[in-house]
XYZ file of C-alpha atoms in Angstrom:
111
model
C 6.082 10.927 0.184
C 7.851 12.784 -2.581
C 8.810 16.449 -2.692
C 5.950 17.410 -4.980
C 3.468 15.722 -2.638
C 4.911 17.653 0.307
C 4.651 20.861 -1.719
C 1.023 20.133 -2.633
C 0.168 19.409 1.013
C 1.848 22.641 2.106
C -0.065 24.585 -0.561
C -3.361 23.027 0.551
C -2.600 23.843 4.208
C -1.732 27.445 3.355
C -4.872 27.740 1.242
C -6.999 26.345 4.078
C -5.439 28.744 6.559
C -6.070 31.700 4.248
C -9.733 30.732 3.898
C -10.197 30.143 7.653
C -8.672 33.548 8.417
C -10.988 35.205 5.907
C -8.253 36.314 3.496
C -9.981 34.687 0.493
C -13.594 33.947 -0.387
C -15.133 30.500 -0.396
C -15.343 30.452 -4.198
C -11.669 31.423 -4.538
C -10.721 28.762 -2.001
C -12.643 26.065 -3.893
C -11.228 27.115 -7.273
C -7.608 27.106 -6.076
C -8.124 23.829 -4.191
C -9.502 22.183 -7.347
C -6.479 23.372 -9.331
C -4.005 22.042 -6.759
C -5.763 18.668 -6.572
C -6.039 18.424 -10.383
C -2.310 19.102 -10.692
C -1.597 16.502 -8.020
C -3.750 13.917 -9.832
C -2.014 14.599 -13.138
C 1.350 14.185 -11.495
C 0.209 10.990 -9.780
C -1.104 9.549 -13.064
C 2.221 10.251 -14.768
C 4.241 8.500 -12.069
C 1.852 5.633 -11.346
C 3.622 2.329 -10.864
C 3.525 -0.036 -13.783
C 3.606 -3.736 -13.050
C 6.552 -5.533 -14.601
C 5.859 -9.046 -15.767
C 8.443 -11.703 -14.887
C 10.798 -12.689 -17.708
C 9.905 -15.815 -19.670
C 12.047 -18.845 -18.955
C 13.550 -20.348 -22.121
C 12.385 -23.848 -22.921
C 9.348 -23.761 -20.673
C 5.796 -23.023 -21.711
C 2.749 -22.366 -19.551
C 2.240 -21.547 -15.910
C 2.007 -25.221 -14.877
C 5.778 -25.654 -15.236
C 6.695 -23.105 -12.557
C 8.725 -24.314 -9.612
C 7.302 -24.219 -6.115
C 9.511 -21.288 -5.099
C 8.449 -19.276 -8.135
C 4.791 -19.954 -7.389
C 5.161 -18.890 -3.739
C 7.014 -15.711 -4.688
C 4.395 -14.893 -7.306
C 1.659 -15.543 -4.769
C 3.255 -13.134 -2.297
C 3.470 -10.320 -4.854
C -0.275 -9.927 -5.469
C -2.321 -6.814 -4.759
C -3.150 -7.996 -1.239
C 0.278 -9.368 -0.399
C 0.250 -7.936 3.131
C -2.855 -9.963 4.027
C -1.284 -13.057 2.501
C 1.917 -12.523 4.466
C -0.152 -12.070 7.605
C -1.967 -15.355 6.911
C 1.331 -17.174 6.411
C 2.809 -15.701 9.595
C -0.358 -16.601 11.523
C -0.153 -20.199 10.265
C 3.530 -20.458 11.237
C 2.773 -19.005 14.673
C -0.087 -21.480 15.162
C 2.196 -24.382 14.254
C 4.838 -23.128 16.683
C 2.271 -22.849 19.494
C 0.994 -26.344 18.725
C 4.544 -27.745 18.805
C 5.279 -26.024 22.127
C 2.004 -27.286 23.603
C 2.787 -30.830 22.496
C 6.274 -30.633 24.020
C 4.844 -29.338 27.294
C 2.128 -32.013 27.326
C 4.723 -34.739 26.757
C 6.784 -33.424 29.681
C 3.709 -33.536 31.898
C 2.946 -37.085 30.805
C -0.433 -36.189 29.304
C 0.358 -37.540 25.850
């Protein structure tokens, strides 16, 4: 969290405390809270992350010419990349468990 987000949170906490202690009216509390949140939203809109497209490779046209590594890296960078990474890790873990089970079964003479 950035400094301005910490400052906004501190201002909202102080405002909430002032209202709970009866130092300001409900209308004043709501008005000041709206101003703080509006300022925070404006600041957030100004600093919102912009997606950077990958550079074009000279001599190649179209998405069908991407290499396997480029496709995998692009696939991992999507909006739900954490769920994709989890799926990949789960698949790798399942393969490892299957390999260990097969090795154990071979030792026992079951396969």
